PDB file of C-alpha atoms in Angstrom:
ATOM      1  CA  MET A  18      -6.080 -21.839  -6.763  1.00  0.00           C
ATOM      2  CA  SER A  19      -7.373 -23.540  -3.638  1.00  0.00           C
ATOM      3  CA  GLU A  20      -8.227 -21.759  -0.427  1.00  0.00           C
ATOM      4  CA  THR A  21      -7.734 -23.175   3.045  1.00  0.00           C
ATOM      5  CA  THR A  22      -8.950 -22.123   6.453  1.00  0.00           C
ATOM      6  CA  VAL A  23      -6.321 -20.988   8.931  1.00  0.00           C
ATOM      7  CA  THR A  24      -6.938 -22.258  12.417  1.00  0.00           C
ATOM      8  CA  SER A  25      -4.051 -20.536  14.175  1.00  0.00           C
ATOM      9  CA  ILE A  26      -1.115 -18.221  13.665  1.00  0.00           C
ATOM     10  CA  PRO A  27       1.451 -18.150  16.496  1.00  0.00           C
ATOM     11  CA  GLY A  28       0.951 -14.995  18.572  1.00  0.00           C
ATOM     12  CA  PHE A  29      -2.257 -13.979  16.773  1.00  0.00           C
ATOM     13  CA  LYS A  30      -4.793 -12.058  18.885  1.00  0.00           C
ATOM     14  CA  ALA A  31      -8.277 -10.812  18.018  1.00  0.00           C
ATOM     15  CA  GLY A  32      -8.944  -7.097  18.411  1.00  0.00           C
ATOM     16  CA  SER A  33      -8.487  -3.662  16.907  1.00  0.00           C
ATOM     17  CA  TRP A  34      -4.974  -2.580  15.883  1.00  0.00           C
ATOM     18  CA  THR A  35      -3.632   0.891  15.091  1.00  0.00           C
ATOM     19  CA  ILE A  36      -0.744   1.511  12.712  1.00  0.00           C
ATOM     20  CA  ASP A  37       2.534   2.566  14.314  1.00  0.00           C
ATOM     21  CA  LYS A  38       3.546   5.313  11.876  1.00  0.00           C
ATOM     22  CA  THR A  39       7.035   5.585  13.346  1.00  0.00           C
ATOM     23  CA  HIS A  40       7.809   1.993  12.379  1.00  0.00           C
ATOM     24  CA  SER A  41       5.792   1.738   9.144  1.00  0.00           C
ATOM     25  CA  SER A  42       6.045   3.079   5.604  1.00  0.00           C
ATOM     26  CA  VAL A  43       4.008   3.389   2.409  1.00  0.00           C
ATOM     27  CA  SER A  44       6.217   3.313  -0.666  1.00  0.00           C
ATOM     28  CA  PHE A  45       5.957   2.828  -4.415  1.00  0.00           C
ATOM     29  CA  SER A  46       8.195   2.288  -7.423  1.00  0.00           C
ATOM     30  CA  ILE A  47       7.678   2.834 -11.151  1.00  0.00           C
ATOM     31  CA  ARG A  48       9.843   2.199 -14.202  1.00  0.00           C
ATOM     32  CA  HIS A  49      11.512   5.430 -15.408  1.00  0.00           C
ATOM     33  CA  ILE A  50      13.017   6.036 -18.874  1.00  0.00           C
ATOM     34  CA  VAL A  51      12.858   2.266 -19.432  1.00  0.00           C
ATOM     35  CA  ILE A  52      16.203   1.622 -17.715  1.00  0.00           C
ATOM     36  CA  SER A  53      15.554   2.084 -13.998  1.00  0.00           C
ATOM     37  CA  LYS A  54      12.940   2.597 -11.315  1.00  0.00           C
ATOM     38  CA  VAL A  55      12.029   5.692  -9.331  1.00  0.00           C
ATOM     39  CA  LYS A  56      10.857   5.193  -5.763  1.00  0.00           C
ATOM     40  CA  GLY A  57       8.794   7.361  -3.490  1.00  0.00           C
ATOM     41  CA  THR A  58       6.804   7.382  -0.285  1.00  0.00           C
ATOM     42  CA  PHE A  59       3.637   8.834   1.160  1.00  0.00           C
ATOM     43  CA  GLU A  60       4.742  10.216   4.499  1.00  0.00           C
ATOM     44  CA  ASP A  61       1.280  10.882   5.976  1.00  0.00           C
ATOM     45  CA  PHE A  62      -0.868   7.758   6.213  1.00  0.00           C
ATOM     46  CA  ASP A  63      -3.168   5.908   8.579  1.00  0.00           C
ATOM     47  CA  ALA A  64      -4.515   2.372   8.897  1.00  0.00           C
ATOM     48  CA  THR A  65      -6.705   0.307  11.185  1.00  0.00           C
ATOM     49  CA  PHE A  66      -6.824  -3.478  11.341  1.00  0.00           C
ATOM     50  CA  VAL A  67      -9.617  -5.432  13.004  1.00  0.00           C
ATOM     51  CA  THR A  68      -8.842  -9.089  13.618  1.00  0.00           C
ATOM     52  CA  GLY A  69     -11.478 -11.691  14.423  1.00  0.00           C
ATOM     53  CA  GLU A  70     -11.030 -14.999  16.201  1.00  0.00           C
ATOM     54  CA  ASN A  71     -10.320 -16.497  12.772  1.00  0.00           C
ATOM     55  CA  PRO A  72      -7.403 -14.635  11.130  1.00  0.00           C
ATOM     56  CA  LEU A  73      -9.208 -14.828   7.789  1.00  0.00           C
ATOM     57  CA  GLU A  74     -11.932 -12.563   9.222  1.00  0.00           C
ATOM     58  CA  THR A  75      -9.492  -9.633   9.460  1.00  0.00           C
ATOM     59  CA  SER A  76     -10.439  -6.294   7.927  1.00  0.00           C
ATOM     60  CA  VAL A  77      -8.240  -3.353   6.933  1.00  0.00           C
ATOM     61  CA  THR A  78      -8.947   0.297   6.190  1.00  0.00           C
ATOM     62  CA  ALA A  79      -6.075   2.530   5.133  1.00  0.00           C
ATOM     63  CA  SER A  80      -5.488   5.974   3.699  1.00  0.00           C
ATOM     64  CA  ALA A  81      -2.490   7.994   2.466  1.00  0.00           C
ATOM     65  CA  LYS A  82      -2.501  11.753   1.932  1.00  0.00           C
ATOM     66  CA  VAL A  83      -1.438  12.552  -1.625  1.00  0.00           C
ATOM     67  CA  VAL A  84       0.091  15.892  -0.618  1.00  0.00           C
ATOM     68  CA  SER A  85       2.639  13.943   1.474  1.00  0.00           C
ATOM     69  CA  ILE A  86       4.227  12.296  -1.594  1.00  0.00           C
ATOM     70  CA  ASN A  87       8.027  12.359  -1.440  1.00  0.00           C
ATOM     71  CA  THR A  88      10.347  11.204  -4.227  1.00  0.00           C
ATOM     72  CA  ASN A  89      13.306  13.236  -2.914  1.00  0.00           C
ATOM     73  CA  GLU A  90      12.854  15.730  -5.748  1.00  0.00           C
ATOM     74  CA  PRO A  91      10.624  18.685  -4.725  1.00  0.00           C
ATOM     75  CA  SER A  92       9.807  19.826  -8.272  1.00  0.00           C
ATOM     76  CA  ARG A  93       8.751  16.282  -9.263  1.00  0.00           C
ATOM     77  CA  ASP A  94       6.694  15.966  -6.070  1.00  0.00           C
ATOM     78  CA  GLY A  95       4.935  19.221  -6.924  1.00  0.00           C
ATOM     79  CA  HIS A  96       4.203  17.944 -10.446  1.00  0.00           C
ATOM     80  CA  LEU A  97       2.829  14.670  -9.043  1.00  0.00           C
ATOM     81  CA  ARG A  98       0.358  16.658  -6.917  1.00  0.00           C
ATOM     82  CA  THR A  99      -1.085  18.447  -9.996  1.00  0.00           C
ATOM     83  CA  GLY A 100      -3.962  17.411 -12.244  1.00  0.00           C
ATOM     84  CA  GLU A 101      -1.498  15.775 -14.659  1.00  0.00           C
ATOM     85  CA  PHE A 102      -1.029  13.102 -12.016  1.00  0.00           C
ATOM     86  CA  PHE A 103      -2.835  12.744  -8.647  1.00  0.00           C
ATOM     87  CA  ASP A 104      -4.734  16.070  -8.523  1.00  0.00           C
ATOM     88  CA  ALA A 105      -4.201  16.278  -4.749  1.00  0.00           C
ATOM     89  CA  GLU A 106      -6.508  19.269  -4.355  1.00  0.00           C
ATOM     90  CA  THR A 107      -9.513  17.390  -5.774  1.00  0.00           C
ATOM     91  CA  TYR A 108      -8.519  13.882  -4.599  1.00  0.00           C
ATOM     92  CA  PRO A 109      -6.573  14.359  -1.338  1.00  0.00           C
ATOM     93  CA  THR A 110      -6.271  10.687  -0.349  1.00  0.00           C
ATOM     94  CA  ILE A 111      -5.532   7.248  -1.701  1.00  0.00           C
ATOM     95  CA  ASP A 112      -7.748   4.760   0.132  1.00  0.00           C
ATOM     96  CA  PHE A 113      -7.858   0.991   0.594  1.00  0.00           C
ATOM     97  CA  VAL A 114     -10.696  -1.029   2.146  1.00  0.00           C
ATOM     98  CA  SER A 115     -10.320  -4.785   2.407  1.00  0.00           C
ATOM     99  CA  THR A 116     -13.020  -7.172   1.248  1.00  0.00           C
ATOM    100  CA  GLY A 117     -11.433 -10.385   2.527  1.00  0.00           C
ATOM    101  CA  VAL A 118      -8.339 -12.282   3.564  1.00  0.00           C
ATOM    102  CA  ARG A 119      -7.326 -15.616   2.047  1.00  0.00           C
ATOM    103  CA  GLU A 120      -4.641 -18.192   2.603  1.00  0.00           C
ATOM    104  CA  VAL A 121      -3.566 -19.870  -0.622  1.00  0.00           C
ATOM    105  CA  LYS A 122      -0.829 -22.519  -0.510  1.00  0.00           C
ATOM    106  CA  GLY A 123       0.540 -21.042   2.713  1.00  0.00           C
ATOM    107  CA  GLU A 124       0.546 -17.459   1.402  1.00  0.00           C
ATOM    108  CA  TYR A 125      -1.740 -14.752   2.798  1.00  0.00           C
ATOM    109  CA  LEU A 126      -3.625 -12.471   0.403  1.00  0.00           C
ATOM    110  CA  VAL A 127      -5.603  -9.379   1.376  1.00  0.00           C
ATOM    111  CA  ASP A 128      -8.257  -8.549  -1.222  1.00  0.00           C
ATOM    112  CA  GLY A 129      -9.869  -5.144  -1.347  1.00  0.00           C
ATOM    113  CA  ASN A 130     -10.632  -1.982  -3.247  1.00  0.00           C
ATOM    114  CA  ILE A 131      -8.095   0.777  -3.796  1.00  0.00           C
ATOM    115  CA  THR A 132      -9.242   4.283  -4.732  1.00  0.00           C
ATOM    116  CA  ILE A 133      -6.820   6.574  -6.522  1.00  0.00           C
ATOM    117  CA  LYS A 134      -7.876   9.868  -8.091  1.00  0.00           C
ATOM    118  CA  GLY A 135     -11.549   9.033  -7.534  1.00  0.00           C
ATOM    119  CA  VAL A 136     -11.354   5.665  -9.341  1.00  0.00           C
ATOM    120  CA  THR A 137     -11.897   2.452  -7.368  1.00  0.00           C
ATOM    121  CA  LYS A 138     -10.460  -0.864  -8.572  1.00  0.00           C
ATOM    122  CA  PRO A 139      -9.879  -4.250  -6.934  1.00  0.00           C
ATOM    123  CA  ALA A 140      -6.384  -4.956  -5.611  1.00  0.00           C
ATOM    124  CA  THR A 141      -4.790  -7.891  -3.833  1.00  0.00           C
ATOM    125  CA  PHE A 142      -1.873  -7.399  -1.464  1.00  0.00           C
ATOM    126  CA  GLU A 143       0.492 -10.311  -0.877  1.00  0.00           C
ATOM    127  CA  LEU A 144       1.129 -10.364   2.871  1.00  0.00           C
ATOM    128  CA  GLU A 145       4.274 -11.610   4.551  1.00  0.00           C
ATOM    129  CA  PHE A 146       3.923 -11.814   8.339  1.00  0.00           C
ATOM    130  CA  GLY A 147       6.919 -10.730  10.350  1.00  0.00           C
ATOM    131  CA  GLY A 148       5.313 -11.968  13.545  1.00  0.00           C
ATOM    132  CA  PHE A 149       3.753 -10.828  16.807  1.00  0.00           C
ATOM    133  CA  GLY A 150       5.313  -9.677  20.041  1.00  0.00           C
ATOM    134  CA  GLY A 151       5.633  -7.089  22.758  1.00  0.00           C
ATOM    135  CA  ASP A 152       7.668  -3.905  22.572  1.00  0.00           C
ATOM    136  CA  PRO A 153       9.634  -2.397  25.507  1.00  0.00           C
ATOM    137  CA  TYR A 154       6.690  -0.088  26.321  1.00  0.00           C
ATOM    138  CA  GLY A 155       4.128  -2.809  26.981  1.00  0.00           C
ATOM    139  CA  ASN A 156       2.432  -2.682  23.550  1.00  0.00           C
ATOM    140  CA  TYR A 157       1.528  -5.898  21.751  1.00  0.00           C
ATOM    141  CA  LYS A 158       2.402  -5.559  18.065  1.00  0.00           C
ATOM    142  CA  PHE A 159       2.408  -7.312  14.753  1.00  0.00           C
ATOM    143  CA  GLY A 160       4.687  -6.708  11.803  1.00  0.00           C
ATOM    144  CA  ALA A 161       4.171  -7.489   8.144  1.00  0.00           C
ATOM    145  CA  THR A 162       5.115  -6.518   4.616  1.00  0.00           C
ATOM    146  CA  ALA A 163       2.383  -6.178   1.987  1.00  0.00           C
ATOM    147  CA  LYS A 164       2.862  -5.706  -1.768  1.00  0.00           C
ATOM    148  CA  THR A 165       0.644  -5.204  -4.769  1.00  0.00           C
ATOM    149  CA  GLU A 166       0.986  -3.949  -8.323  1.00  0.00           C
ATOM    150  CA  VAL A 167      -1.468  -1.633 -10.065  1.00  0.00           C
ATOM    151  CA  ASN A 168      -1.670  -0.158 -13.535  1.00  0.00           C
ATOM    152  CA  ARG A 169      -1.581   3.623 -13.046  1.00  0.00           C
ATOM    153  CA  GLU A 170      -3.549   4.217 -16.256  1.00  0.00           C
ATOM    154  CA  ASP A 171      -6.524   2.321 -14.747  1.00  0.00           C
ATOM    155  CA  PHE A 172      -6.791   5.238 -12.296  1.00  0.00           C
ATOM    156  CA  GLY A 173      -6.538   8.044 -14.839  1.00  0.00           C
ATOM    157  CA  LEU A 174      -2.816   8.621 -14.236  1.00  0.00           C
ATOM    158  CA  THR A 175      -1.988   8.728 -17.937  1.00  0.00           C
ATOM    159  CA  TYR A 176       0.694  11.423 -18.192  1.00  0.00           C
ATOM    160  CA  ASN A 177       3.691  10.195 -20.215  1.00  0.00           C
ATOM    161  CA  ALA A 178       6.204  11.285 -22.827  1.00  0.00           C
ATOM    162  CA  ALA A 179       7.891   9.461 -25.700  1.00  0.00           C
ATOM    163  CA  LEU A 180      11.670   9.170 -25.487  1.00  0.00           C
ATOM    164  CA  GLU A 181      13.953   9.966 -28.440  1.00  0.00           C
ATOM    165  CA  THR A 182      15.669   6.636 -27.855  1.00  0.00           C
ATOM    166  CA  GLY A 183      12.380   4.727 -27.955  1.00  0.00           C
ATOM    167  CA  GLY A 184      10.013   3.757 -25.216  1.00  0.00           C
ATOM    168  CA  MET A 185       8.166   5.957 -22.791  1.00  0.00           C
ATOM    169  CA  LEU A 186       9.239   8.139 -19.870  1.00  0.00           C
ATOM    170  CA  LEU A 187       7.096   6.198 -17.359  1.00  0.00           C
ATOM    171  CA  GLY A 188       6.026   2.587 -17.059  1.00  0.00           C
ATOM    172  CA  ASP A 189       2.383   1.650 -16.534  1.00  0.00           C
ATOM    173  CA  LYS A 190       2.905  -0.700 -13.587  1.00  0.00           C
ATOM    174  CA  VAL A 191       3.372   0.697 -10.085  1.00  0.00           C
ATOM    175  CA  THR A 192       4.489  -1.530  -7.224  1.00  0.00           C
ATOM    176  CA  ILE A 193       3.090  -0.491  -3.833  1.00  0.00           C
ATOM    177  CA  THR A 194       4.972  -1.780  -0.786  1.00  0.00           C
ATOM    178  CA  LEU A 195       3.771  -1.413   2.802  1.00  0.00           C
ATOM    179  CA  GLU A 196       6.086  -2.048   5.727  1.00  0.00           C
ATOM    180  CA  LEU A 197       3.688  -2.401   8.618  1.00  0.00           C
ATOM    181  CA  GLN A 198       3.840  -2.422  12.389  1.00  0.00           C
ATOM    182  CA  ALA A 199       0.630  -2.033  14.385  1.00  0.00           C
ATOM    183  CA  ALA A 200      -0.264  -2.066  18.086  1.00  0.00           C
ATOM    184  CA  LEU A 201      -3.204  -3.873  19.637  1.00  0.00           C
ATOM    185  CA  ASN A 202      -5.566  -1.328  21.185  1.00  0.00           C
ATOM    186  CA  ALA A 203      -6.074  -1.797  24.923  1.00  0.00           C
TER     187      ALA A 203
END
């Protein structure tokens, strides 16, 4: 895998950016009873992006409140907040802090550390830029989609149940998808 240095991205500006929560989302999906996937969101989250003159010098800090988990099933959401899963009372947030940004074969990768249930592991988000531009209110914004996959068991999320038909209730791999829009701070 070779890395290259980005010299310019159309519309890119250096500065500090704040997530626009109204136009962003933090979602996840996990295999359920082998045959399908269950999706959910964290409805309360925050993120800050600091961009340097070189886009590869960008840093990201982000956090999602575990108590805000929503899978459209209140009893399941309540179970996910317990010690069998996230233990929201003891570990109220899921956090990400970037360690670097790379461009590899035209693709952008954001490396960092993700902390879930008190366990920190490296994670790399694949970033797809939507672009940069102004909104009708005079804010300069960027949009992007970021995805990564983690193994939930690496973070102590080991609850599962065997199925009578074979297989397990839950898959190990969780896909995290971020739909992002952020505004450049004045």
